[in-house]
JSON list of C-alpha atoms in Angstrom, two decimals:
[
{"chain": "A", "resi": 1, "resn": "MET", "atom": "CA", "xyz": [128.96, 22.33, 12.66]},
{"chain": "A", "resi": 2, "resn": "PRO", "atom": "CA", "xyz": [129.05, 22.54, 8.89]},
{"chain": "A", "resi": 3, "resn": "ALA", "atom": "CA", "xyz": [126.83, 25.27, 7.17]},
{"chain": "A", "resi": 4, "resn": "SER", "atom": "CA", "xyz": [125.65, 25.48, 3.74]},
{"chain": "A", "resi": 5, "resn": "SER", "atom": "CA", "xyz": [126.41, 29.23, 3.72]},
{"chain": "A", "resi": 6, "resn": "PRO", "atom": "CA", "xyz": [127.35, 31.63, 6.65]},
{"chain": "A", "resi": 7, "resn": "SER", "atom": "CA", "xyz": [124.73, 33.37, 8.24]},
{"chain": "A", "resi": 8, "resn": "PRO", "atom": "CA", "xyz": [124.79, 36.77, 9.97]},
{"chain": "A", "resi": 9, "resn": "GLY", "atom": "CA", "xyz": [124.25, 36.77, 13.71]},
{"chain": "A", "resi": 10, "resn": "PRO", "atom": "CA", "xyz": [125.44, 34.80, 16.72]},
{"chain": "A", "resi": 11, "resn": "GLN", "atom": "CA", "xyz": [126.75, 31.31, 15.83]},
{"chain": "A", "resi": 12, "resn": "SER", "atom": "CA", "xyz": [124.60, 29.92, 18.82]},
{"chain": "A", "resi": 13, "resn": "VAL", "atom": "CA", "xyz": [121.53, 31.17, 17.26]},
{"chain": "A", "resi": 14, "resn": "ASP", "atom": "CA", "xyz": [122.35, 29.63, 13.95]},
{"chain": "A", "resi": 15, "resn": "ARG", "atom": "CA", "xyz": [123.10, 26.36, 15.65]},
{"chain": "A", "resi": 16, "resn": "ALA", "atom": "CA", "xyz": [119.95, 26.34, 17.74]},
{"chain": "A", "resi": 17, "resn": "LEU", "atom": "CA", "xyz": [117.92, 26.91, 14.37]},
{"chain": "A", "resi": 18, "resn": "ALA", "atom": "CA", "xyz": [119.85, 24.09, 12.77]},
{"chain": "A", "resi": 19, "resn": "VAL", "atom": "CA", "xyz": [118.67, 21.77, 15.65]},
{"chain": "A", "resi": 20, "resn": "LEU", "atom": "CA", "xyz": [115.07, 23.01, 14.99]},
{"chain": "A", "resi": 21, "resn": "ASP", "atom": "CA", "xyz": [115.54, 22.29, 11.31]},
{"chain": "A", "resi": 22, "resn": "ALA", "atom": "CA", "xyz": [116.89, 18.87, 11.79]},
{"chain": "A", "resi": 23, "resn": "VAL", "atom": "CA", "xyz": [114.10, 17.86, 14.27]},
{"chain": "A", "resi": 24, "resn": "ALA", "atom": "CA", "xyz": [111.39, 19.39, 11.89]},
{"chain": "A", "resi": 25, "resn": "ASP", "atom": "CA", "xyz": [112.83, 17.58, 8.97]},
{"chain": "A", "resi": 26, "resn": "ALA", "atom": "CA", "xyz": [112.94, 14.14, 10.76]},
{"chain": "A", "resi": 27, "resn": "ASP", "atom": "CA", "xyz": [110.07, 11.54, 10.15]},
{"chain": "A", "resi": 28, "resn": "ARG", "atom": "CA", "xyz": [110.20, 10.67, 13.85]},
{"chain": "A", "resi": 29, "resn": "PRO", "atom": "CA", "xyz": [111.75, 11.99, 17.12]},
{"chain": "A", "resi": 30, "resn": "VAL", "atom": "CA", "xyz": [115.55, 12.39, 16.76]},
{"chain": "A", "resi": 31, "resn": "GLY", "atom": "CA", "xyz": [117.96, 11.43, 19.62]},
{"chain": "A", "resi": 32, "resn": "ALA", "atom": "CA", "xyz": [120.74, 13.73, 20.89]},
{"chain": "A", "resi": 33, "resn": "LYS", "atom": "CA", "xyz": [123.61, 11.41, 19.45]},
{"chain": "A", "resi": 34, "resn": "VAL", "atom": "CA", "xyz": [121.85, 11.55, 15.87]},
{"chain": "A", "resi": 35, "resn": "LEU", "atom": "CA", "xyz": [121.56, 15.25, 16.17]},
{"chain": "A", "resi": 36, "resn": "ALA", "atom": "CA", "xyz": [125.15, 15.63, 17.01]},
{"chain": "A", "resi": 37, "resn": "ARG", "atom": "CA", "xyz": [126.09, 13.41, 13.95]},
{"chain": "A", "resi": 38, "resn": "ARG", "atom": "CA", "xyz": [123.76, 15.15, 11.43]},
{"chain": "A", "resi": 39, "resn": "LEU", "atom": "CA", "xyz": [124.86, 18.69, 12.69]},
{"chain": "A", "resi": 40, "resn": "GLY", "atom": "CA", "xyz": [128.52, 17.74, 12.99]},
{"chain": "A", "resi": 41, "resn": "CYS", "atom": "CA", "xyz": [128.99, 18.96, 16.49]},
{"chain": "A", "resi": 42, "resn": "ALA", "atom": "CA", "xyz": [129.59, 17.68, 19.95]},
{"chain": "A", "resi": 43, "resn": "LEU", "atom": "CA", "xyz": [127.00, 15.94, 21.90]},
{"chain": "A", "resi": 44, "resn": "SER", "atom": "CA", "xyz": [127.50, 18.37, 24.72]},
{"chain": "A", "resi": 45, "resn": "THR", "atom": "CA", "xyz": [126.67, 21.17, 22.15]},
{"chain": "A", "resi": 46, "resn": "VAL", "atom": "CA", "xyz": [123.31, 19.44, 21.31]},
{"chain": "A", "resi": 47, "resn": "TYR", "atom": "CA", "xyz": [122.40, 19.26, 25.09]},
{"chain": "A", "resi": 48, "resn": "HIS", "atom": "CA", "xyz": [123.49, 22.96, 25.51]},
{"chain": "A", "resi": 49, "resn": "LEU", "atom": "CA", "xyz": [121.35, 24.14, 22.59]},
{"chain": "A", "resi": 50, "resn": "THR", "atom": "CA", "xyz": [118.22, 21.90, 23.20]},
{"chain": "A", "resi": 51, "resn": "GLY", "atom": "CA", "xyz": [118.04, 23.26, 26.86]},
{"chain": "A", "resi": 52, "resn": "PRO", "atom": "CA", "xyz": [116.42, 26.60, 25.97]},
{"chain": "A", "resi": 53, "resn": "LEU", "atom": "CA", "xyz": [114.47, 25.10, 23.07]},
{"chain": "A", "resi": 54, "resn": "LEU", "atom": "CA", "xyz": [112.83, 22.71, 25.62]},
{"chain": "A", "resi": 55, "resn": "ALA", "atom": "CA", "xyz": [112.31, 25.32, 28.26]},
{"chain": "A", "resi": 56, "resn": "ARG", "atom": "CA", "xyz": [110.53, 27.65, 25.87]},
{"chain": "A", "resi": 57, "resn": "GLY", "atom": "CA", "xyz": [108.43, 24.96, 24.37]},
{"chain": "A", "resi": 58, "resn": "TYR", "atom": "CA", "xyz": [109.92, 24.70, 20.79]},
{"chain": "A", "resi": 59, "resn": "LEU", "atom": "CA", "xyz": [111.01, 21.12, 21.52]},
{"chain": "A", "resi": 60, "resn": "VAL", "atom": "CA", "xyz": [109.80, 18.32, 23.67]},
{"chain": "A", "resi": 61, "resn": "ARG", "atom": "CA", "xyz": [111.87, 15.40, 24.82]},
{"chain": "A", "resi": 62, "resn": "THR", "atom": "CA", "xyz": [110.12, 11.88, 24.20]},
{"chain": "A", "resi": 63, "resn": "ALA", "atom": "CA", "xyz": [111.42, 8.43, 25.08]},
{"chain": "A", "resi": 64, "resn": "GLU", "atom": "CA", "xyz": [112.71, 8.26, 21.49]},
{"chain": "A", "resi": 65, "resn": "GLY", "atom": "CA", "xyz": [114.17, 11.60, 21.12]},
{"chain": "A", "resi": 66, "resn": "TYR", "atom": "CA", "xyz": [113.47, 15.23, 20.44]},
{"chain": "A", "resi": 67, "resn": "ALA", "atom": "CA", "xyz": [110.30, 16.24, 18.68]},
{"chain": "A", "resi": 68, "resn": "PRO", "atom": "CA", "xyz": [108.73, 19.72, 17.64]},
{"chain": "A", "resi": 69, "resn": "GLY", "atom": "CA", "xyz": [107.16, 21.32, 20.76]},
{"chain": "A", "resi": 70, "resn": "PRO", "atom": "CA", "xyz": [103.80, 23.06, 21.33]},
{"chain": "A", "resi": 71, "resn": "ARG", "atom": "CA", "xyz": [105.35, 26.50, 20.27]},
{"chain": "A", "resi": 72, "resn": "VAL", "atom": "CA", "xyz": [105.75, 25.32, 16.84]},
{"chain": "A", "resi": 73, "resn": "PRO", "atom": "CA", "xyz": [101.95, 25.49, 15.86]},
{"chain": "A", "resi": 74, "resn": "ALA", "atom": "CA", "xyz": [101.77, 28.94, 17.39]},
{"chain": "A", "resi": 75, "resn": "LEU", "atom": "CA", "xyz": [104.48, 30.08, 15.22]},
{"chain": "A", "resi": 76, "resn": "HIS", "atom": "CA", "xyz": [102.70, 28.68, 12.24]},
{"chain": "A", "resi": 77, "resn": "ARG", "atom": "CA", "xyz": [99.40, 30.47, 13.21]},
{"chain": "A", "resi": 78, "resn": "SER", "atom": "CA", "xyz": [101.37, 33.74, 13.71]},
{"chain": "A", "resi": 79, "resn": "HIS", "atom": "CA", "xyz": [103.06, 33.45, 10.39]},
{"chain": "A", "resi": 80, "resn": "GLN", "atom": "CA", "xyz": [99.60, 32.90, 8.58]},
{"chain": "A", "resi": 81, "resn": "ARG", "atom": "CA", "xyz": [98.06, 35.85, 10.61]},
{"chain": "A", "resi": 82, "resn": "HIS", "atom": "CA", "xyz": [101.01, 38.25, 9.72]},
{"chain": "A", "resi": 83, "resn": "HIS", "atom": "CA", "xyz": [100.69, 37.28, 6.09]},
{"chain": "A", "resi": 84, "resn": "GLY", "atom": "CA", "xyz": [97.12, 37.20, 5.81]},
{"chain": "A", "resi": 85, "resn": "LEU", "atom": "CA", "xyz": [96.99, 33.45, 4.78]},
{"chain": "A", "resi": 86, "resn": "GLY", "atom": "CA", "xyz": [94.67, 31.90, 7.46]},
{"chain": "A", "resi": 87, "resn": "ALA", "atom": "CA", "xyz": [91.55, 34.19, 7.48]},
{"chain": "A", "resi": 88, "resn": "GLY", "atom": "CA", "xyz": [89.98, 32.91, 4.24]},
{"chain": "A", "resi": 89, "resn": "THR", "atom": "CA", "xyz": [91.21, 29.53, 4.04]},
{"chain": "A", "resi": 90, "resn": "GLY", "atom": "CA", "xyz": [88.90, 27.98, 6.69]},
{"chain": "A", "resi": 91, "resn": "GLU", "atom": "CA", "xyz": [85.91, 29.45, 5.08]},
{"chain": "A", "resi": 92, "resn": "LEU", "atom": "CA", "xyz": [86.93, 28.32, 1.68]},
{"chain": "A", "resi": 93, "resn": "LEU", "atom": "CA", "xyz": [87.40, 24.70, 2.97]},
{"chain": "A", "resi": 94, "resn": "GLY", "atom": "CA", "xyz": [83.90, 24.86, 4.66]},
{"chain": "A", "resi": 95, "resn": "ARG", "atom": "CA", "xyz": [82.39, 25.90, 1.52]},
{"chain": "A", "resi": 96, "resn": "LEU", "atom": "CA", "xyz": [83.92, 23.06, -0.61]},
{"chain": "A", "resi": 97, "resn": "ARG", "atom": "CA", "xyz": [83.13, 20.59, 1.96]},
{"chain": "A", "resi": 98, "resn": "ARG", "atom": "CA", "xyz": [79.32, 21.61, 1.95]},
{"chain": "A", "resi": 99, "resn": "ALA", "atom": "CA", "xyz": [79.44, 21.64, -1.94]},
{"chain": "A", "resi": 100, "resn": "ARG", "atom": "CA", "xyz": [80.82, 18.28, -1.98]},
{"chain": "A", "resi": 101, "resn": "ALA", "atom": "CA", "xyz": [78.27, 16.93, 0.56]},
{"chain": "A", "resi": 102, "resn": "ARG", "atom": "CA", "xyz": [75.36, 18.47, -1.65]},
{"chain": "A", "resi": 103, "resn": "ARG", "atom": "CA", "xyz": [76.72, 16.56, -4.75]},
{"chain": "A", "resi": 104, "resn": "ARG", "atom": "CA", "xyz": [76.58, 13.25, -2.81]},
{"chain": "A", "resi": 105, "resn": "THR", "atom": "CA", "xyz": [72.96, 14.00, -1.65]},
{"chain": "A", "resi": 106, "resn": "THR", "atom": "CA", "xyz": [71.56, 15.53, -4.69]},
{"chain": "A", "resi": 107, "resn": "PRO", "atom": "CA", "xyz": [70.21, 12.85, -7.23]},
{"chain": "A", "resi": 108, "resn": "PRO", "atom": "CA", "xyz": [71.23, 13.34, -10.56]},
{"chain": "A", "resi": 109, "resn": "THR", "atom": "CA", "xyz": [68.61, 15.16, -12.92]},
{"chain": "A", "resi": 110, "resn": "ALA", "atom": "CA", "xyz": [67.35, 13.51, -16.09]},
{"chain": "A", "resi": 111, "resn": "THR", "atom": "CA", "xyz": [68.33, 15.25, -19.37]},
{"chain": "A", "resi": 112, "resn": "ALA", "atom": "CA", "xyz": [65.88, 14.97, -22.31]}
]
């Protein structure tokens, strides 16, 4: 499996993360053969790596191939929570929505 730069840690972890990256970067579900070609590894390796990812919910298998699983949004929420990014965002968006709605319903005032 070609790598852009060597990474520390077990090679199997690096390969599993490469599978996740390839699926996440794709526009639609990705078949096992396509993953093997993209990652430069054997088809059996793809099946070996996707097994635990499927079991833990990081990937799902559809009729078209592999797609991000239900654990991915949970990771995103955890990232936001750990870095303090999510708390005020929803409130800010709500205020912007309300301000925009007020502009639409408030008639323009005449200037003299």
